[in-house]
Structure formats: C-alpha cells, structure tokens
Short mmCIF file of C-alpha atoms and ligand atoms in Angstrom, two decimals:
data_model
loop_
_atom_site.label_atom_id
_atom_site.label_comp_id
_atom_site.label_asym_id
_atom_site.label_seq_id
_atom_site.Cartn_x
_atom_site.Cartn_y
_atom_site.Cartn_z
CA MET A 22 170.65 122.68 -71.65
CA ASN A 23 168.75 119.73 -72.80
CA ASN A 24 169.12 121.22 -76.44
CA PRO A 25 170.29 117.69 -78.05
CA THR A 26 172.57 119.32 -80.59
CA SER A 27 174.32 121.10 -77.70
CA PRO A 28 177.30 118.95 -76.50
CA LYS A 29 176.92 117.90 -73.26
CA PRO A 30 179.26 119.68 -70.44
CA PRO A 31 182.73 116.73 -69.88
CA ARG A 32 182.45 114.87 -65.86
CA ILE A 33 183.06 116.49 -63.29
CA SER A 34 184.93 114.17 -61.91
CA VAL A 35 185.69 113.85 -57.35
CA ALA A 36 188.99 113.69 -57.89
CA ALA A 37 191.99 113.41 -60.80
CA PRO A 38 195.87 113.71 -60.21
CA VAL A 39 197.35 116.18 -61.04
CA LEU A 40 201.00 115.53 -62.85
CA ASP A 41 202.76 118.32 -64.30
CA GLY A 42 205.83 118.32 -63.08
CA ASN A 43 209.33 115.88 -63.23
CA GLU A 44 206.76 112.70 -63.28
CA ARG A 45 207.77 111.44 -67.21
CA LYS A 46 210.91 113.35 -67.22
CA TYR A 47 211.78 110.77 -64.16
CA VAL A 48 210.09 107.78 -64.61
CA LEU A 49 211.54 108.06 -67.92
CA GLU A 50 215.30 107.94 -66.36
CA CYS A 51 213.59 104.84 -64.59
CA ILE A 52 213.07 102.56 -68.11
CA ASP A 53 216.00 103.73 -69.72
CA THR A 54 218.18 102.92 -66.88
CA THR A 55 216.68 99.77 -65.93
CA TRP A 56 216.29 100.99 -63.00
CA ILE A 57 212.22 99.99 -62.24
CA SER A 58 211.54 97.47 -59.60
CA SER A 59 212.76 98.09 -55.53
CA LEU A 60 216.10 99.36 -56.13
CA GLY A 61 217.55 102.68 -56.98
CA ARG A 62 217.85 106.13 -56.15
CA PHE A 63 213.78 107.69 -56.07
CA ILE A 64 212.97 105.22 -53.28
CA GLY A 65 216.08 106.68 -51.10
CA GLU A 66 215.79 110.37 -52.42
CA PHE A 67 211.59 110.63 -52.09
CA GLU A 68 211.80 108.73 -48.71
CA ALA A 69 214.70 111.58 -47.50
CA ALA A 70 212.77 113.79 -49.00
CA PHE A 71 208.95 112.85 -47.36
CA ALA A 72 210.91 112.98 -43.89
CA ALA A 73 212.20 116.46 -44.69
CA TYR A 74 208.92 117.95 -46.14
CA CYS A 75 207.67 116.64 -42.38
CA GLY A 76 210.06 117.58 -40.61
CA VAL A 77 211.09 113.90 -39.11
CA LYS A 78 214.17 111.62 -38.94
CA HIS A 79 212.52 108.61 -41.19
CA ALA A 80 209.87 107.87 -43.89
CA VAL A 81 209.78 104.85 -45.29
CA ALA A 82 208.35 103.85 -48.58
CA VAL A 83 205.97 100.94 -48.69
CA ASN A 84 203.43 100.15 -51.81
CA ASN A 85 200.03 101.42 -50.42
CA GLY A 86 198.54 103.07 -47.64
CA THR A 87 197.28 100.11 -46.16
CA THR A 88 200.18 97.90 -45.97
CA ALA A 89 201.86 100.80 -44.46
CA LEU A 90 199.02 101.27 -41.74
CA HIS A 91 199.87 97.15 -41.18
CA LEU A 92 203.43 97.54 -41.38
CA ALA A 93 203.81 100.35 -38.50
CA LEU A 94 200.79 98.30 -36.37
CA VAL A 95 203.53 95.19 -36.42
CA ALA A 96 206.73 97.38 -36.22
CA LEU A 97 204.83 98.43 -32.92
CA GLY A 98 204.47 94.60 -31.77
CA ILE A 99 200.00 94.73 -32.16
CA GLY A 100 199.15 91.47 -32.43
CA PRO A 101 196.42 88.92 -31.17
CA GLY A 102 194.82 89.85 -28.22
CA ASP A 103 195.06 93.42 -28.09
CA GLU A 104 192.42 96.61 -29.08
CA VAL A 105 193.64 99.30 -31.19
CA ILE A 106 191.72 103.06 -31.15
CA VAL A 107 190.02 102.85 -34.47
CA PRO A 108 187.07 106.21 -35.09
CA SER A 109 183.92 103.75 -37.24
CA LEU A 110 184.11 106.79 -39.50
CA THR A 111 187.30 106.41 -41.91
CA TYR A 112 188.11 104.47 -44.96
CA ILE A 113 187.94 100.29 -44.47
CA ALA A 114 191.54 99.76 -44.59
CA SER A 115 192.00 101.93 -41.06
CA ALA A 116 190.22 99.41 -39.25
CA ASN A 117 191.38 96.06 -41.68
CA ALA A 118 194.99 96.87 -40.49
CA VAL A 119 193.72 96.40 -37.54
CA THR A 120 192.23 92.87 -37.66
CA TYR A 121 195.41 92.10 -39.52
CA CYS A 122 197.09 91.73 -36.32
CA GLY A 123 194.56 89.96 -35.35
CA ALA A 124 193.54 92.96 -32.53
CA THR A 125 190.21 93.82 -32.23
CA PRO A 126 189.52 97.65 -33.68
CA VAL A 127 187.13 99.75 -31.10
CA LEU A 128 184.93 102.17 -32.22
CA ILE A 129 185.53 105.76 -31.28
CA ASP A 130 183.06 108.26 -32.34
CA ASN A 131 183.75 111.60 -33.63
CA ASP A 132 182.15 115.17 -33.61
CA PRO A 133 180.02 116.11 -36.31
CA ARG A 134 181.80 119.46 -37.85
CA THR A 135 184.90 117.84 -38.25
CA PHE A 136 184.20 114.39 -38.91
CA ASN A 137 187.03 113.18 -36.89
CA LEU A 138 187.72 111.40 -33.72
CA ASP A 139 186.59 113.54 -30.70
CA PRO A 140 189.22 112.86 -28.20
CA ALA A 141 186.29 113.63 -25.30
CA LYS A 142 184.83 110.25 -25.84
CA LEU A 143 188.08 108.76 -25.33
CA GLU A 144 189.00 107.58 -22.62
CA ALA A 145 186.31 105.72 -21.91
CA LEU A 146 186.76 103.08 -24.23
CA ILE A 147 190.83 102.34 -23.15
CA THR A 148 191.03 99.12 -21.32
CA SER A 149 193.81 97.13 -19.83
CA ARG A 150 193.86 94.69 -23.50
CA THR A 151 194.42 98.96 -25.59
CA LYS A 152 197.61 99.31 -27.03
CA ALA A 153 197.35 101.82 -29.83
CA ILE A 154 195.21 104.44 -30.59
CA MET A 155 194.82 105.10 -35.04
CA PRO A 156 193.90 108.59 -34.88
CA VAL A 157 192.35 109.75 -38.57
CA HIS A 158 192.40 113.09 -40.23
CA VAL A 159 189.58 112.74 -41.91
CA TYR A 160 189.16 114.12 -45.20
CA GLY A 161 192.61 116.16 -44.86
CA GLN A 162 191.55 118.09 -40.89
CA PRO A 163 194.44 116.99 -38.58
CA VAL A 164 192.69 115.55 -35.15
CA ASP A 165 192.91 117.88 -32.16
CA MET A 166 195.92 116.02 -31.39
CA ASP A 167 197.16 117.17 -27.76
CA PRO A 168 195.08 115.86 -26.02
CA VAL A 169 195.40 112.08 -27.71
CA MET A 170 198.74 112.48 -27.96
CA GLU A 171 198.18 113.03 -23.32
CA ILE A 172 195.87 110.23 -22.68
CA ALA A 173 198.39 107.58 -24.67
CA ARG A 174 201.07 109.12 -22.81
CA ARG A 175 198.75 108.80 -19.55
CA HIS A 176 198.20 105.10 -19.75
CA GLY A 177 201.29 103.71 -21.67
CA ILE A 178 199.37 103.54 -25.19
CA LYS A 179 201.55 103.94 -28.79
CA VAL A 180 199.87 106.38 -31.29
CA VAL A 181 199.67 105.94 -35.12
CA GLU A 182 198.43 108.93 -37.66
CA ASP A 183 196.33 107.55 -40.35
CA ALA A 184 197.70 110.57 -42.23
CA ALA A 185 196.79 108.98 -45.42
CA GLU A 186 194.45 112.25 -46.81
CA ALA A 187 196.61 114.45 -44.75
CA VAL A 188 199.47 114.97 -46.39
CA GLY A 189 200.86 119.08 -46.31
CA ALA A 190 198.35 119.45 -42.83
CA LYS A 191 198.94 121.15 -40.32
CA TYR A 192 198.41 120.57 -36.40
CA LYS A 193 198.91 123.83 -34.43
CA GLY A 194 201.65 124.99 -37.03
CA ARG A 195 203.60 121.21 -36.74
CA MET A 196 203.22 119.01 -39.72
CA THR A 197 200.52 116.10 -39.65
CA GLY A 198 203.69 112.85 -40.26
CA SER A 199 205.23 114.51 -37.57
CA LEU A 200 202.05 114.15 -34.07
CA GLY A 201 202.40 110.15 -33.18
CA ASP A 202 204.77 107.62 -32.43
CA CYS A 203 204.54 106.78 -36.19
CA ALA A 204 202.42 107.99 -39.07
CA THR A 205 201.68 106.49 -42.38
CA PHE A 206 200.43 108.47 -45.73
CA SER A 207 198.61 107.18 -48.51
CA PHE A 208 200.11 107.93 -52.23
CA PHE A 209 196.87 106.22 -54.21
CA GLY A 210 195.51 108.01 -57.22
CA ASN A 211 192.82 110.21 -55.67
CA LYS A 212 195.23 111.03 -52.09
CA ILE A 213 196.95 114.74 -52.05
CA ILE A 214 200.33 113.58 -53.97
CA THR A 215 200.15 110.33 -55.96
CA THR A 216 202.41 107.13 -56.84
CA GLY A 217 199.78 105.33 -58.30
CA GLU A 218 199.70 103.27 -55.74
CA GLY A 219 201.59 103.59 -52.48
CA GLY A 220 202.35 104.68 -48.92
CA MET A 221 204.88 106.60 -46.45
CA VAL A 222 205.74 105.86 -42.54
CA THR A 223 207.29 108.36 -40.90
CA THR A 224 209.02 108.52 -37.49
CA ASP A 225 211.50 109.96 -35.51
CA ASP A 226 212.41 106.52 -33.89
CA GLY A 227 214.79 105.17 -35.32
CA GLU A 228 214.51 101.28 -33.50
CA LEU A 229 210.63 101.34 -35.22
CA ALA A 230 211.75 102.47 -37.97
CA GLU A 231 214.84 99.67 -38.29
CA ARG A 232 212.06 96.89 -37.54
CA LEU A 233 209.57 98.53 -40.48
CA ARG A 234 212.57 98.75 -43.00
CA LEU A 235 213.61 95.01 -41.31
CA TYR A 236 209.29 93.58 -41.73
CA ARG A 237 208.74 95.80 -45.26
CA GLY A 238 211.39 93.84 -47.16
CA GLN A 239 210.39 90.22 -45.98
CA GLY A 240 211.98 89.96 -42.55
CA MET A 241 215.61 89.34 -44.25
CA ASP A 242 218.47 90.15 -42.37
CA PRO A 243 220.18 93.84 -43.33
CA ALA A 244 223.50 92.90 -42.43
CA ARG A 245 222.96 88.67 -43.50
CA ARG A 246 221.97 88.63 -47.04
CA TYR A 247 218.65 85.71 -47.52
CA TRP A 248 218.77 85.07 -43.42
CA PHE A 249 215.79 86.08 -42.15
CA PRO A 250 214.51 86.12 -38.05
CA VAL A 251 210.85 87.06 -38.47
CA VAL A 252 208.10 86.45 -40.89
CA GLY A 253 207.89 90.00 -42.91
CA TYR A 254 206.34 91.10 -46.10
CA ASN A 255 206.88 92.01 -49.66
CA TYR A 256 205.26 95.55 -48.83
CA ARG A 257 208.06 97.17 -51.10
CA MET A 258 207.69 100.56 -53.38
CA THR A 259 208.82 100.38 -56.56
CA ASN A 260 211.71 103.09 -57.85
CA ILE A 261 209.03 104.13 -60.62
CA GLN A 262 206.70 104.96 -58.05
CA ALA A 263 208.99 106.87 -56.22
CA ALA A 264 210.20 108.81 -59.54
CA ILE A 265 206.66 110.06 -59.71
CA GLY A 266 206.32 111.07 -55.79
CA LEU A 267 209.64 112.97 -55.61
CA ALA A 268 207.77 114.63 -58.70
CA GLN A 269 205.24 115.24 -56.85
CA LEU A 270 206.38 116.26 -53.69
CA GLU A 271 208.37 118.83 -56.20
CA ARG A 272 205.41 120.27 -56.61
CA VAL A 273 203.36 119.80 -53.47
CA GLU A 274 202.63 123.51 -52.46
CA HIS A 275 201.16 123.98 -55.64
CA HIS A 276 198.92 121.19 -55.38
CA LEU A 277 197.32 122.20 -51.36
CA ALA A 278 197.70 126.17 -52.81
CA ALA A 279 195.30 124.14 -55.80
CA ARG A 280 193.03 122.46 -53.30
CA ARG A 281 193.10 125.61 -50.69
CA GLY A 282 192.38 127.78 -53.44
CA VAL A 283 188.82 125.34 -54.70
CA ALA A 284 187.96 125.37 -50.39
CA ASP A 285 188.37 129.49 -50.80
CA LEU A 286 186.03 129.10 -54.06
CA TYR A 287 183.61 127.04 -52.66
CA ASN A 288 183.51 128.45 -49.21
CA ALA A 289 183.08 131.77 -51.45
CA LYS A 290 180.07 130.66 -53.56
CA LEU A 291 177.98 128.43 -51.90
CA ALA A 292 176.77 131.14 -49.56
CA ARG A 293 174.02 132.17 -51.77
CA LEU A 294 172.54 128.39 -50.85
CA GLY A 295 171.73 129.35 -47.42
CA ASN A 296 171.48 126.66 -44.81
CA ARG A 297 170.23 124.55 -47.47
CA LEU A 298 173.59 123.03 -46.67
CA THR A 299 176.71 123.83 -43.54
CA ILE A 300 180.00 123.79 -45.39
CA PRO A 301 183.22 122.65 -44.09
CA HIS A 302 183.84 124.37 -40.48
CA VAL A 303 188.35 124.28 -39.75
CA GLU A 304 188.99 124.36 -35.88
CA ASP A 305 191.79 127.05 -35.12
CA PHE A 306 194.20 124.61 -35.01
CA ALA A 307 194.12 123.88 -38.28
CA GLU A 308 196.15 123.65 -41.52
CA HIS A 309 192.92 122.14 -43.70
CA VAL A 310 193.89 120.45 -46.96
CA PHE A 311 191.24 120.16 -48.23
CA TRP A 312 191.37 116.55 -49.84
CA MET A 313 187.97 115.84 -49.35
CA TYR A 314 185.75 119.20 -49.57
CA THR A 315 182.51 117.83 -47.54
CA VAL A 316 179.59 119.45 -46.47
CA ARG A 317 176.78 118.62 -44.80
CA LEU A 318 173.02 118.77 -46.44
CA SER A 319 169.83 120.33 -44.12
CA ASP A 320 167.16 117.50 -43.07
CA LYS A 321 164.67 119.72 -44.14
CA LEU A 322 165.36 118.99 -47.15
CA SER A 323 162.37 117.25 -49.77
CA LYS A 324 165.23 114.72 -50.86
CA SER A 325 167.63 112.43 -49.56
CA ARG A 326 170.95 112.76 -49.73
CA ASP A 327 171.96 109.33 -51.85
CA GLN A 328 169.00 110.76 -54.71
CA VAL A 329 170.84 114.77 -53.92
CA MET A 330 173.65 112.79 -55.47
CA LYS A 331 171.88 110.86 -58.36
CA ASP A 332 170.49 114.31 -59.50
CA LEU A 333 174.16 115.79 -60.09
CA ASP A 334 175.83 112.44 -61.15
CA ALA A 335 172.43 113.09 -64.15
CA LEU A 336 173.97 116.83 -64.76
CA GLY A 337 177.46 115.47 -64.88
CA ILE A 338 178.41 115.91 -61.64
CA GLU A 339 180.53 112.92 -59.55
CA THR A 340 179.71 113.05 -55.94
CA ARG A 341 180.77 110.54 -53.18
CA PRO A 342 178.70 109.51 -49.62
CA VAL A 343 180.30 110.54 -46.29
CA PHE A 344 182.07 106.85 -45.24
CA TYR A 345 179.64 104.64 -44.21
CA PRO A 346 180.66 103.87 -40.06
CA MET A 347 182.40 100.87 -39.53
CA HIS A 348 179.54 99.71 -36.84
CA VAL A 349 176.98 99.38 -40.44
CA LEU A 350 179.55 97.37 -42.40
CA PRO A 351 179.42 93.58 -42.72
CA PRO A 352 183.50 92.67 -41.32
CA TYR A 353 182.63 94.95 -38.04
CA GLU A 354 178.87 95.26 -37.50
CA GLY A 355 178.36 95.08 -33.90
CA LEU A 356 181.45 95.96 -32.43
CA ASP A 357 180.65 99.19 -31.53
CA SER A 358 180.91 98.97 -27.59
CA VAL A 359 179.13 102.28 -27.26
CA PRO A 360 176.64 104.40 -29.49
CA LEU A 361 178.06 106.26 -32.14
CA PRO A 362 175.26 108.73 -32.90
CA MET A 363 177.29 111.30 -34.70
CA ALA A 364 179.12 109.07 -37.06
CA ASP A 365 175.46 107.61 -38.17
CA GLU A 366 174.22 111.02 -37.89
CA CYS A 367 177.16 112.25 -40.63
CA ALA A 368 176.94 108.96 -42.76
CA ALA A 369 173.29 109.71 -43.67
CA ASP A 370 173.33 113.31 -44.79
CA GLY A 371 177.33 114.28 -45.65
CA MET A 372 178.05 113.77 -49.20
CA ASN A 373 181.74 114.91 -50.54
CA LEU A 374 182.50 117.90 -53.52
CA PRO A 375 184.72 116.69 -56.65
CA THR A 376 188.06 118.44 -55.10
CA HIS A 377 190.96 118.90 -56.53
CA ALA A 378 194.53 120.16 -57.65
CA GLY A 379 192.98 120.00 -61.36
CA LEU A 380 189.76 121.91 -60.64
CA THR A 381 188.98 124.93 -62.69
CA GLU A 382 186.68 128.70 -61.37
CA ALA A 383 183.82 127.46 -64.35
CA ASP A 384 184.10 123.85 -62.93
CA ILE A 385 183.28 124.80 -59.47
CA ASP A 386 180.30 127.69 -61.04
CA ARG A 387 178.92 124.51 -62.32
CA ILE A 388 178.90 122.69 -59.31
CA VAL A 389 177.14 125.16 -57.46
CA ASP A 390 174.94 126.23 -59.64
CA ALA A 391 173.84 122.17 -60.27
CA LEU A 392 173.34 122.02 -56.37
CA ASP A 393 171.13 124.71 -56.60
CA GLN A 394 169.38 123.29 -58.81
CA VAL A 395 169.05 119.82 -57.14
CA LEU A 396 169.08 121.17 -53.55
CA VAL A 397 165.37 120.85 -52.85
C1 PLP B 17 193.55 106.27 -49.02
C2 PLP B 17 193.22 105.64 -47.69
C3 PLP B 17 193.79 104.33 -46.92
C4 PLP B 17 194.66 103.08 -47.74
O1 PLP B 17 195.32 104.39 -48.78
P1 PLP B 17 195.48 102.31 -50.29
O2 PLP B 17 196.78 103.56 -50.50
O3 PLP B 17 194.68 102.90 -50.76
O4 PLP B 17 195.37 101.92 -49.16
C5 PLP B 17 193.72 103.75 -45.31
N1 PLP B 17 193.68 104.92 -44.71
C6 PLP B 17 192.56 106.25 -45.39
C7 PLP B 17 192.10 107.57 -44.26
C8 PLP B 17 192.42 106.76 -46.62
O5 PLP B 17 191.58 107.92 -47.01
#
C-alpha cells in the first residue's frame, strides 16, 4: 500500500453531484437564448414538475434551501416573540431561518436510531408562543409525521417540513414535501438533486403560495408592476439553475436507485465489522433516500470518532461528523430549555460515510476495508 511507486488511489469524497442527463443541453439553451436571469421557460417547468413529483398543487423555486425556509416562515407570518420548535440535531440553516424572523428556535431532542425529532417529546415544549414546528427529515429518512401533525392540529400550530435532505423520501407511501402545511427543499451541490445553489417551497395552500411568490420577488404586487405592498426579498432562482434542476428531476429515479444501491452494498458489506459500528435504522413507515449513510461507532473502540475520521482521511476517504447539535454552537448555546441527551450522544459517535450516486462497488469495498483497518 505504501509503496511509493504505486499511484495513490483517488480520494473518495463524501458527496458529489452526478450531471449525466440533459443538464448541459438545457444550460446551453439558456445561454443561446440569453434567458439566464430569473425569467425563462425552465423556472415554470421545474416548479410544475417538482410540484407534480411531490404530489402538491404549488412549488415556488428560490435561490437556496435556507431562503426557502426563511420565505416559508415569513409567508406563514412568523415574527418577533414567536417560538418555532426545531430539532437540535440538524443543519444550522433550520434554526437560523427562525432567527432571521426574530423568532426563537425551541430545541427538541431526537430518536437516537433515526436522528429525527422524537414526537413523544413535542407536546412538553409547546407554549402559548409556539407558532410552528419544523420537522427535519434528517439524512433522508422521513420524520414520524402523523403524531407531529396530530399535535400541531390540536394546538393550531403550523408545520414546515425541512425536506432539504429528503427529495423523494416517502412516509407511509406519501411524499415528503406533501405532509406539512408547507415544505422546503435544497438543491445545493451535495443534495439528492442539485441546481448548484437552489431551493423550493411546496404547498397545497394557494393563498400561501401567493404570499411565497410575493415575498420571493421583492414584494412586488403581481397586479401592479413596481408597486410594493410589503418588504419582500430577492430570493429568486435563475433560469440556468432551473434548467439544471429540471434535467436532474427527469433522472431522479435513477439518482435515488443509485443511492439505494449504495446503502444496500454498505448494509451487506459492513456486516463483517460486527458490532464495531451500528448501521442505519430504517423505520417501517419510511422510504429512506440516504442523502447520507450514517453510522454510529461503538463506545468499545480505543479511538475517538474524530481520530477514526482522521485515519480514514489519511487513507483517502472523506467522512463527515454527525451535525453538532444547535445547543453546543455559539449562536444557540444555552438554548436547551430541556436536556437533549440523544443529540449529544449521536453527535459524539455518529459519522456520515461517502454517499452519492457516483460511487462504485469498488469504492464501497475500499471504504469498508479502510473501516475494518481503522476501527480498533
Ligand atoms: C442543506 C440544508 C439546508 C440549507 O440548504 P442550502 O441550500 O444549503 O441553503 C437546510 N436544512 C437542512 C436540513 C439542510 O441539510
């Protein structure tokens, strides 16, 4: 292996986009027709195709997944003094979007097997100020949404799914993006499908969709050009982004099947590592899309998770730690109104293995061999 004359094997990255459909053709059409800004045929077509894919009436394209969350909360009327329940174990954008509104994120703990918020812990966090719940479908596995919706309806609270990591995931056969009052997606380069940077808000509520469009486009009245009834934002997606998105969506089943294949190979090949790590748990109700194949390392190992990641890196394999919980990050430190022990536990020993549609079986073999060598 360390023979200096043998070439180093290529690095395996944790995520990588696959652009093997009409992406190039559609982008060239934007350039050839000069429709490169936020008007053009691809925006409406991508929105319509994405709405149909999720089984909802409306999809509003935006410039990234974080603005999608902010826009959703603004359109729902979330503002200063309000509280929004957000899992502590998530990407920071979920909590930041709440902060942008002047509202307060209230952190909830997660199920240690799925990393998703634990609905049993929801009711205790609801106060007279709670305006919304933001279930995040962490790493591509849907949240147990029925109890979340039941509690939200009973208290008159809105539900915004953060489905940034879960394009195509299903809950009891229903698409993520169609389960809450609205849902948001990200099309960053490492997500299930990508537009480079981009995002989407989906909803069945026509009035909400109108407000989303109003606030997305600087607040301009659709019936009166250059008249602005509200302070809006410029959160528009470009035609070039939508061109790439439409091409990606045309091949979404292929992207999802490739990811399922990667997860199946990991499941089969990691078995020989015994209880040195725990493979992902998939709920009976879930169709998991494996944005990230996430393992938890045994506490019997002599090495820390961070040392394991360093050792894998030295072998040319990139991994990522499970999210640092919000309540340990400087902006949200001390915001844990209740203990969040499962978030702490998962963050200490959880690790994302390389997961993308371009991985080969030989790549997986290399990763599993490296884990076998490193996990002592
Ligand atoms: C990626 C992600 C976002 C933000 O999306 P961007 O497109 O990067 O702004 C929000 N929430 C979660 C859970 C994410 O994984």
